[in-house]
Amino acid sequence: MGAERTSEVWRVRTERGTTVQAKRLILTAPLPQSLALLPKDVRAELTERHPRIQEVVYEPCFAVLLLLDGPSALPQPGGMRLDTPDIAWIADNTMKGLNTGVSGLTIHTTCQFAEGRLESPHDQIANEIIAQSRRWLERKVTRRQVHRWLYSKPVSFVGEPYVALGNPPHLLLCGDCMLPPSRIEGAVLSGMAAAEALLKGGV
């Protein structure tokens, strides 16, 4: 998977081997992943024009999804930010209206928990988090899934709403790493600013 630039268009190769062609390219993935998709000369031009993209640092975490055989013990409204060494956030997706029929919890670990366990087996991670979450479960876990999230939260930022190459821009990078604070709102505002720049340049 990767992207290459010709004189007039971008060609993006997918994991399935197909190729998509377009005049403009917007990348919204975490910066290390976005940069890895680009040709070496384009990366060099980006870092020369926007040197702070090399300085962005992300915190890792694990996202653990649990399905229960009944309602969880999480209080309304169904989401809690915790101040513990290992668990940062827990949410009941059923209370939030994201699923019906089963009780599903999403748990995010802290960066400190993840940093020492990035190569640990996912079953081990799930067992540790389930053990520490018992007070909010009170039910049997019927299914579980663990995602290692290397770029869960940027802790330093580019300092611009987006970065671009070309006039009008043919390549734009945006996302939650551009301007603080690191929240969904920041990612949305960054994407809107990039879209506005793209539209002004003519799509």
Short mmCIF file of C-alpha atoms in Angstrom, two decimals, residues 175-176 179-192:
data_model
loop_
_atom_site.label_atom_id
_atom_site.label_comp_id
_atom_site.label_asym_id
_atom_site.label_seq_id
_atom_site.Cartn_x
_atom_site.Cartn_y
_atom_site.Cartn_z
CA GLY A 175 -6.04 15.34 11.93
CA ASP A 176 -5.96 15.55 15.70
CA LEU A 179 -3.62 21.86 16.90
CA PRO A 180 -4.30 21.26 20.61
CA PRO A 181 -6.25 20.10 22.44
CA SER A 182 -6.22 16.50 21.25
CA ARG A 183 -9.94 15.86 20.91
CA ILE A 184 -12.43 14.84 18.25
CA GLU A 185 -13.27 18.52 17.81
CA GLY A 186 -9.66 19.26 16.89
CA ALA A 187 -9.66 16.55 14.23
CA VAL A 188 -12.96 17.81 12.81
CA LEU A 189 -11.77 21.42 12.67
CA SER A 190 -8.53 20.35 11.03
CA GLY A 191 -10.42 18.36 8.40
CA MET A 192 -12.78 21.26 7.72
#
